[in-house]
Amino acid sequence: MASIGDGSERQRIAQQRLRVLAGHLRRLGAEERPGVAAQECRAGAGTTEPDDKPPCSVPKRRQDIMKWNGWGYADSKFFFNKKGQGEFTGKRYRLSGLILPSLKDWFEGTFGANLQHKSPAVPSLNTSAVAPPSLNEAFVEELKSTGIPFSHDTEDRVFRAHGHCLHEIFSLRDGRVGRCPDMVVWPNCHNDVVKIVELACKHSVCLIPYGGGTSVSSALECPPEETRSIVSLDTSQMNRILWIDEKNLTAHVEAGIIGQDLERLLNESGYCTGHEPDSMEFSSLGGWVATRASGMKKNIYGNIEDLVVHIKMVTPRGVIEKSCQGPRMSTGPDIHHFILGSEGTLGVVTEVTLKIRPIPEYQKYGSVVFPNFQQGVACLREVAKQRCAPASIRLMDNEQFQFGHALKPQVSSIFTSFLDGLKKFYITKFKGFDPHHLCVATLLFEGDREKVLQHEKLVYDIAAKFGGLAAGEDNGQRGYMLTFVIAYLRDLGMEYYVIGESFETSVPWDRVLDLCRNVKERIVRECKEKGVQFPPLSTCRVTQTYDAGACVYFYFAFNYRGLSDPVHVYEQVEHAAREEILANGGSLSHHHGVGKLRKEWMQETISSVGLGMLKSVKDYLDPNNIFGNRNLL
Amino acid sequence: ASGRGSTEVDGFWDILEERRRTSDLSHALRTFNPQPYKGAPPCSSSELNRAVLESQFLRHVVKEVSAESGEPVEVVRDEASGLLEEMSQNLQLTFIRLLGFSLSKVFKRLFQKILINEEGLNRLQQAIPEHPVILMPNHRSYIDFLVLSYIMFTYDLPIPVIAAGIPLMSMKLIGEIFRRSGAFFIRRAIGDDKLYWALLSEYVRTIVRIGFAPVEFFVEGLRSRTLKSLPPKLGMMHMVLEPFLKGEVYDISLVPISISYDRVLEESLLAHELLGVPKPKETTRGLLKARKILEDDYGSMHVCFGEPLSVRGLAKGTVNRWQYNLVPRDLPAKPSEETLGFVSGVAHLVVRLQEKGMVLSPWSLIATVLLQNPLGMDLDALIQRTCWLRELVEGFGAVLHWTGRSCEVVLSSLSRHHSVVRCEKGRVTLVEEAGASPATPEEGVFRRAAAVLMCASYRNQALHVFVRPALVATAITSPTVTDEDIFAHFQFLQDVFSNEFIFIPGTSHQDFEEGCSSLRKCGAVQVCDQQIRVTEEGKDTIFFLTAVLEPFIQTYQMVFRHLTNEPDQPFTERQYITGVRSSTLKRILSGDVQSFEALSSDVQKNVLSGLVRMGGVTKLKKGVRSEFRVDKTTIGRIADKLGKIYILC
């Protein structure tokens, strides 16, 4: 590996990861301020825009920089240029501005799609198609007197009426908008939230908390049967780090902060949380708590439930929080666990104390090629058994490996392409790997330089026992980049009659292979049965390892030409795939949550007594269903 | 569709035809390159055995057995290894070729034709690469599985691994040949032998999981001595289904295979075994003399490959696979009630589909007619009645192998079965065993019974076609029946006889419908205003159908009476059979019972199992052997009800 001997190169790599995560905000550089200080909420005094607000990567008017009918930033998207080559626009990502020569062939070959057959979206939101807001006048009047900003602008409402499920985006591209929140409020601090919740209870208004809007469980959908006025409570303006405790390595943060800002601000003080869900560019701290999020590097830092030390939540019954910050308590069932995963049904998480860590000295990507998926899973299992998993270890199946290759940018020199050719020759011809079976694990190591190098050797040695060959840093890094751009790729597909989505589960080790095989096959067969004309893309990867099992992530997409109701077909197939997951010992969800999409399985999942327990908590905290998004229960 | 005028049943193809034209040697040495399931790599028998012995499941059971018996783990493991040696197959292509060569020779001498449905074979060919395949033939003859392997070899399909009974293995040379052609051997009466069960089930599951070869087993468990379908055995069925239920494979294809013989090689053995009388010496020796068999004419055999059944499809909405989520899949666990119900349903369905795929021989119809005319018939009358019956069974949806003009068909059948019937001076009668005139009246009865039972076996091959309409017919014509309770009568009869005939549990409504619609189609009944009425011209059909059931009803009543008259004390199965036999013999001699079929130990055993199921008899475990105790009131009640529905003449 070239980087080991080369000091400056090493440094470059170490910095690179951080730049990927936070780098696309540098444009704000001049105005940037360290928003780290112990601060009190001043909104109570009637200010609508506290002047101590840190710059936020996503503005209050999301429509200024975000797509209204697709994923992410409006300036970043895939398209096929006139020569039919794939390109990615904008300047924000490593792929931005690059040509992707293999994308077209992969795209057409995999889906039977054709660049001539386009399925364009409606060009812009037709605001007249949106039903006018039904406002609760008394609520609005009293809210005005508090000085908390709010809006019933149509775009503001539409932006907060959906997450990123396929059916939600598909409708928007079609120009169809369902039930929207009737207004949006932007509390600036915990006390603002207390007031809003009080008013909502008083005037019987339905509140739906909104963080980063990255839900893929229909959690943000307004229940069509809701007759009260629906208010979207957008936490995005509660985005300050209130204090950092360097002695205990904790930070107290407002829950509306989004992942990339949290990481950037902490980095400025030399710290990080290490919590990096794939959605971290847009998703919020409060959202992570409310859905039991999982981060890519959980092997070092833990998942959200391991990271939180203290949570403050405003409920219709009052504010719930613990009285101290002891690292562990034996005080009955942990009340945090009623809040974690409550999906906005009980209240609004306003402030969270999180563990933080010093920024790691050294970071290194890596990858291993295995002759087949079974060997790869066996290796991951062994790594988990020896408890020596790197910060991240993920195993892509063969389809995803090929997918990754389709996103290789044009190589800059003949030398690189010669090297690539040589590598391929070595693996397929010399080592006898079948290109249609081999699969690749991507790795990310983090920590002291010495320890990382030792750790790396240990993992590669284990991999070798399962027939794994080290395949370079570049492959590893590309694998991780893929997770940030995959959602953009879906938008590209939708331009050409291809729809798809990802879903996930967690499963005991001994069932990983069976579950992967059966679910992938079920998808293929269901598609055929439902009249899908071309074989779908049905692929998976193991994205997290645990002592007793793993998290598996599926991508599923197909060409819907010839189908009259593609979204319905999609939903039927996804439903069948979930049934298959459950029948193979997988969980209902590892980190996406339940929302409304997976509610029907809750009773079987946690037993009717379990469901009753959760319901009784809901009944106590919110007897009038003010938090009426109807998720989960 | 039966091909009037044409020679063969539609879609069937004679595989011997080519063998008669081209070299058997080049057939045996041809390139054999079958496509296995998902390109599964070949798995040698030692690899397979190692996988079984090293499985988590087996290691666990070995430890358990060691703890229970006090034997050291190593000893138990060695024992397991020995048992596995005894059990395991050792499939070798060279042997398949050798076998292929000799079978070509033998089959050509024995059979005029071996007919297979090509469409079914094509479906099988397509199913094999998709999912693990289970071949599920019915079992009427020792050569069943030889024929199947031979067909698979001929059509370039993977040679199956076959579950065989251990008695086969004990035939020294034959056992080894079978082993090398893919048979593995299962002990009879495994009972509570935990280690053996564990080995067997893990062995079978491993083969299904790896999928390198189709598994073939006889769901009826045994070769049917009566040529009638046997109620399925569920142990092996459960083993092959488990890998699907536990998600270890995506799906499993079950292929019902119906093998029908014009004449069964073992026919003379059948009746003797059923009567429990020693076979005449020379017959035993004679039978084993291949030469004698090879000289005889066994007509044609049909092998019908049914539509592959998707286990996933069958399980949908029936079994909740979540039940396997909470316990490691490779630890022994008792199957749930739900699973057992599913396994039983699938097994019964397969037997039923085997029945439906049978190609009936005209001889089965002739035998049916002859049994209803025990004193013999004029040839003309026989031909006429057989043709009438042919119409009827074809109307009921059966497939018949009827090649040529009716009188020729009947005459050639009669001559092929010269061991059972004789046609002299235009009169057809049953053949009784030759020899000195019987020393005692009892011996006379047995001689007569042997002939009747042989005839009955061939009738049994067609029995499944008649059973449902016959039960409806019996219910309708019952003197006690009212319009409302025809179905109740039907259900009662079905319950009593469900060890005798194959009914899929929980489908009596469909069975009733099927019976009624068969009767309606042949014009025997009319249904108007939800009332079923026998038509004038249908009376003959109804009479015929009830007469088909009569021997069974008679035997059941006979046994009921016997049991209620016996002194009240527990008995073993052997004591039961001896007791029933002697009391039947007495009643036949006294003229009290007419049907010689009452002497069939098969039917007698079925009555006993039926009574156990219905609570008329309690099974008591006593050491290795079971004992039975009679509940006379319950039996009396059943007998009473049956007696009212059907009054014996």
mmCIF file with all atom_site columns, N, CA, C and O in Angstrom, chain A residues 9 33 71 132 158 167 188 218 232 257 268 277 314 397 432 436 444 451 490 521 539 544 588:
data_model
loop_
_atom_site.group_PDB
_atom_site.id
_atom_site.type_symbol
_atom_site.label_atom_id
_atom_site.label_alt_id
_atom_site.label_comp_id
_atom_site.label_asym_id
_atom_site.label_entity_id
_atom_site.label_seq_id
_atom_site.pdbx_PDB_ins_code
_atom_site.Cartn_x
_atom_site.Cartn_y
_atom_site.Cartn_z
_atom_site.occupancy
_atom_site.B_iso_or_equiv
_atom_site.pdbx_formal_charge
_atom_site.auth_seq_id
_atom_site.auth_comp_id
_atom_site.auth_asym_id
_atom_site.auth_atom_id
_atom_site.pdbx_PDB_model_num
ATOM 1  N N  . GLU A 1 9   ? 1.415   11.708  1.849   1.00 0.00 ? 9   GLU A N  1
ATOM 2  C CA . GLU A 1 9   ? 0.268   10.993  1.304   1.00 0.00 ? 9   GLU A CA 1
ATOM 3  C C  . GLU A 1 9   ? -0.630  10.525  2.451   1.00 0.00 ? 9   GLU A C  1
ATOM 4  O O  . GLU A 1 9   ? -1.849  10.629  2.409   1.00 0.00 ? 9   GLU A O  1
ATOM 5  N N  . ARG A 1 33  ? -18.435 30.770  12.110  1.00 0.00 ? 33  ARG A N  1
ATOM 6  C CA . ARG A 1 33  ? -18.082 31.161  13.477  1.00 0.00 ? 33  ARG A CA 1
ATOM 7  C C  . ARG A 1 33  ? -18.082 29.912  14.341  1.00 0.00 ? 33  ARG A C  1
ATOM 8  O O  . ARG A 1 33  ? -18.915 29.044  14.167  1.00 0.00 ? 33  ARG A O  1
ATOM 9  N N  . TRP A 1 71  ? -33.384 13.646  -4.164  1.00 0.00 ? 71  TRP A N  1
ATOM 10 C CA . TRP A 1 71  ? -32.482 13.602  -3.021  1.00 0.00 ? 71  TRP A CA 1
ATOM 11 C C  . TRP A 1 71  ? -31.500 14.760  -3.065  1.00 0.00 ? 71  TRP A C  1
ATOM 12 O O  . TRP A 1 71  ? -30.965 15.110  -4.118  1.00 0.00 ? 71  TRP A O  1
ATOM 13 N N  . PRO A 1 132 ? -55.097 24.303  0.148   1.00 0.00 ? 132 PRO A N  1
ATOM 14 C CA . PRO A 1 132 ? -54.748 25.423  1.032   1.00 0.00 ? 132 PRO A CA 1
ATOM 15 C C  . PRO A 1 132 ? -54.717 24.956  2.483   1.00 0.00 ? 132 PRO A C  1
ATOM 16 O O  . PRO A 1 132 ? -55.389 23.989  2.836   1.00 0.00 ? 132 PRO A O  1
ATOM 17 N N  . VAL A 1 158 ? -44.845 21.804  1.565   1.00 0.00 ? 158 VAL A N  1
ATOM 18 C CA . VAL A 1 158 ? -44.605 20.608  0.744   1.00 0.00 ? 158 VAL A CA 1
ATOM 19 C C  . VAL A 1 158 ? -43.268 19.963  1.098   1.00 0.00 ? 158 VAL A C  1
ATOM 20 O O  . VAL A 1 158 ? -43.153 18.737  1.170   1.00 0.00 ? 158 VAL A O  1
ATOM 21 N N  . HIS A 1 167 ? -42.430 5.864   -3.068  1.00 0.00 ? 167 HIS A N  1
ATOM 22 C CA . HIS A 1 167 ? -43.743 6.359   -3.487  1.00 0.00 ? 167 HIS A CA 1
ATOM 23 C C  . HIS A 1 167 ? -43.859 7.867   -3.267  1.00 0.00 ? 167 HIS A C  1
ATOM 24 O O  . HIS A 1 167 ? -44.525 8.562   -4.016  1.00 0.00 ? 167 HIS A O  1
ATOM 25 N N  . ASN A 1 188 ? -36.575 28.018  18.196  1.00 0.00 ? 188 ASN A N  1
ATOM 26 C CA . ASN A 1 188 ? -35.144 28.282  18.249  1.00 0.00 ? 188 ASN A CA 1
ATOM 27 C C  . ASN A 1 188 ? -34.462 27.608  19.420  1.00 0.00 ? 188 ASN A C  1
ATOM 28 O O  . ASN A 1 188 ? -33.249 27.602  19.504  1.00 0.00 ? 188 ASN A O  1
ATOM 29 N N  . SER A 1 218 ? -42.057 6.296   5.606   1.00 0.00 ? 218 SER A N  1
ATOM 30 C CA . SER A 1 218 ? -43.329 7.029   5.554   1.00 0.00 ? 218 SER A CA 1
ATOM 31 C C  . SER A 1 218 ? -43.626 7.732   6.876   1.00 0.00 ? 218 SER A C  1
ATOM 32 O O  . SER A 1 218 ? -44.767 8.045   7.159   1.00 0.00 ? 218 SER A O  1
ATOM 33 N N  . SER A 1 232 ? -46.079 21.255  11.277  1.00 0.00 ? 232 SER A N  1
ATOM 34 C CA . SER A 1 232 ? -44.774 20.621  11.205  1.00 0.00 ? 232 SER A CA 1
ATOM 35 C C  . SER A 1 232 ? -43.819 21.392  12.102  1.00 0.00 ? 232 SER A C  1
ATOM 36 O O  . SER A 1 232 ? -43.640 22.598  11.940  1.00 0.00 ? 232 SER A O  1
ATOM 37 N N  . ILE A 1 257 ? -29.576 19.987  15.175  1.00 0.00 ? 257 ILE A N  1
ATOM 38 C CA . ILE A 1 257 ? -28.346 20.094  14.383  1.00 0.00 ? 257 ILE A CA 1
ATOM 39 C C  . ILE A 1 257 ? -28.246 18.906  13.429  1.00 0.00 ? 257 ILE A C  1
ATOM 40 O O  . ILE A 1 257 ? -28.622 17.786  13.776  1.00 0.00 ? 257 ILE A O  1
ATOM 41 N N  . GLU A 1 268 ? -13.721 21.446  14.790  1.00 0.00 ? 268 GLU A N  1
ATOM 42 C CA . GLU A 1 268 ? -13.011 22.703  15.017  1.00 0.00 ? 268 GLU A CA 1
ATOM 43 C C  . GLU A 1 268 ? -12.422 22.756  16.413  1.00 0.00 ? 268 GLU A C  1
ATOM 44 O O  . GLU A 1 268 ? -11.432 23.445  16.651  1.00 0.00 ? 268 GLU A O  1
ATOM 45 N N  . PRO A 1 277 ? -24.139 8.075   10.176  1.00 0.00 ? 277 PRO A N  1
ATOM 46 C CA . PRO A 1 277 ? -25.107 7.353   9.340   1.00 0.00 ? 277 PRO A CA 1
ATOM 47 C C  . PRO A 1 277 ? -24.937 7.820   7.890   1.00 0.00 ? 277 PRO A C  1
ATOM 48 O O  . PRO A 1 277 ? -24.418 8.907   7.647   1.00 0.00 ? 277 PRO A O  1
ATOM 49 N N  . VAL A 1 314 ? -39.597 17.156  25.134  1.00 0.00 ? 314 VAL A N  1
ATOM 50 C CA . VAL A 1 314 ? -40.824 17.843  25.525  1.00 0.00 ? 314 VAL A CA 1
ATOM 51 C C  . VAL A 1 314 ? -42.014 17.001  25.094  1.00 0.00 ? 314 VAL A C  1
ATOM 52 O O  . VAL A 1 314 ? -42.127 16.648  23.921  1.00 0.00 ? 314 VAL A O  1
ATOM 53 N N  . ASP A 1 397 ? -21.954 -7.732  -2.232  1.00 0.00 ? 397 ASP A N  1
ATOM 54 C CA . ASP A 1 397 ? -22.073 -8.935  -3.059  1.00 0.00 ? 397 ASP A CA 1
ATOM 55 C C  . ASP A 1 397 ? -21.595 -8.628  -4.477  1.00 0.00 ? 397 ASP A C  1
ATOM 56 O O  . ASP A 1 397 ? -21.188 -7.504  -4.786  1.00 0.00 ? 397 ASP A O  1
ATOM 57 N N  . GLY A 1 432 ? -7.761  -17.194 -10.089 1.00 0.00 ? 432 GLY A N  1
ATOM 58 C CA . GLY A 1 432 ? -8.900  -18.020 -10.464 1.00 0.00 ? 432 GLY A CA 1
ATOM 59 C C  . GLY A 1 432 ? -10.227 -17.592 -9.872  1.00 0.00 ? 432 GLY A C  1
ATOM 60 O O  . GLY A 1 432 ? -11.135 -18.400 -9.717  1.00 0.00 ? 432 GLY A O  1
ATOM 61 N N  . HIS A 1 436 ? -17.959 -13.349 -11.831 1.00 0.00 ? 436 HIS A N  1
ATOM 62 C CA . HIS A 1 436 ? -19.397 -13.313 -11.539 1.00 0.00 ? 436 HIS A CA 1
ATOM 63 C C  . HIS A 1 436 ? -19.723 -13.816 -10.148 1.00 0.00 ? 436 HIS A C  1
ATOM 64 O O  . HIS A 1 436 ? -20.892 -13.935 -9.782  1.00 0.00 ? 436 HIS A O  1
ATOM 65 N N  . LEU A 1 444 ? -12.479 0.462   6.827   1.00 0.00 ? 444 LEU A N  1
ATOM 66 C CA . LEU A 1 444 ? -12.006 1.772   7.265   1.00 0.00 ? 444 LEU A CA 1
ATOM 67 C C  . LEU A 1 444 ? -11.408 1.608   8.652   1.00 0.00 ? 444 LEU A C  1
ATOM 68 O O  . LEU A 1 444 ? -12.079 1.147   9.568   1.00 0.00 ? 444 LEU A O  1
ATOM 69 N N  . LYS A 1 451 ? -1.324  1.662   15.844  1.00 0.00 ? 451 LYS A N  1
ATOM 70 C CA . LYS A 1 451 ? -2.385  0.683   16.110  1.00 0.00 ? 451 LYS A CA 1
ATOM 71 C C  . LYS A 1 451 ? -3.168  0.361   14.844  1.00 0.00 ? 451 LYS A C  1
ATOM 72 O O  . LYS A 1 451 ? -3.563  -0.784  14.619  1.00 0.00 ? 451 LYS A O  1
ATOM 73 N N  . ARG A 1 490 ? -30.640 7.066   -7.608  1.00 0.00 ? 490 ARG A N  1
ATOM 74 C CA . ARG A 1 490 ? -32.042 6.708   -7.777  1.00 0.00 ? 490 ARG A CA 1
ATOM 75 C C  . ARG A 1 490 ? -32.756 7.756   -8.616  1.00 0.00 ? 490 ARG A C  1
ATOM 76 O O  . ARG A 1 490 ? -33.589 7.429   -9.465  1.00 0.00 ? 490 ARG A O  1
ATOM 77 N N  . GLU A 1 521 ? -33.603 -13.749 -4.001  1.00 0.00 ? 521 GLU A N  1
ATOM 78 C CA . GLU A 1 521 ? -34.353 -14.592 -4.929  1.00 0.00 ? 521 GLU A CA 1
ATOM 79 C C  . GLU A 1 521 ? -35.843 -14.251 -4.901  1.00 0.00 ? 521 GLU A C  1
ATOM 80 O O  . GLU A 1 521 ? -36.508 -14.216 -5.925  1.00 0.00 ? 521 GLU A O  1
ATOM 81 N N  . THR A 1 539 ? -29.698 -6.842  -4.841  1.00 0.00 ? 539 THR A N  1
ATOM 82 C CA . THR A 1 539 ? -28.339 -7.003  -4.342  1.00 0.00 ? 539 THR A CA 1
ATOM 83 C C  . THR A 1 539 ? -28.270 -6.621  -2.866  1.00 0.00 ? 539 THR A C  1
ATOM 84 O O  . THR A 1 539 ? -29.139 -5.926  -2.360  1.00 0.00 ? 539 THR A O  1
ATOM 85 N N  . GLN A 1 544 ? -22.825 -4.028  8.863   1.00 0.00 ? 544 GLN A N  1
ATOM 86 C CA . GLN A 1 544 ? -22.362 -3.914  10.239  1.00 0.00 ? 544 GLN A CA 1
ATOM 87 C C  . GLN A 1 544 ? -22.177 -5.307  10.802  1.00 0.00 ? 544 GLN A C  1
ATOM 88 O O  . GLN A 1 544 ? -22.935 -6.220  10.481  1.00 0.00 ? 544 GLN A O  1
ATOM 89 N N  . LEU A 1 588 ? -37.363 -6.558  11.878  1.00 0.00 ? 588 LEU A N  1
ATOM 90 C CA . LEU A 1 588 ? -38.207 -5.655  11.094  1.00 0.00 ? 588 LEU A CA 1
ATOM 91 C C  . LEU A 1 588 ? -37.384 -4.467  10.614  1.00 0.00 ? 588 LEU A C  1
ATOM 92 O O  . LEU A 1 588 ? -37.606 -3.950  9.513   1.00 0.00 ? 588 LEU A O  1
#
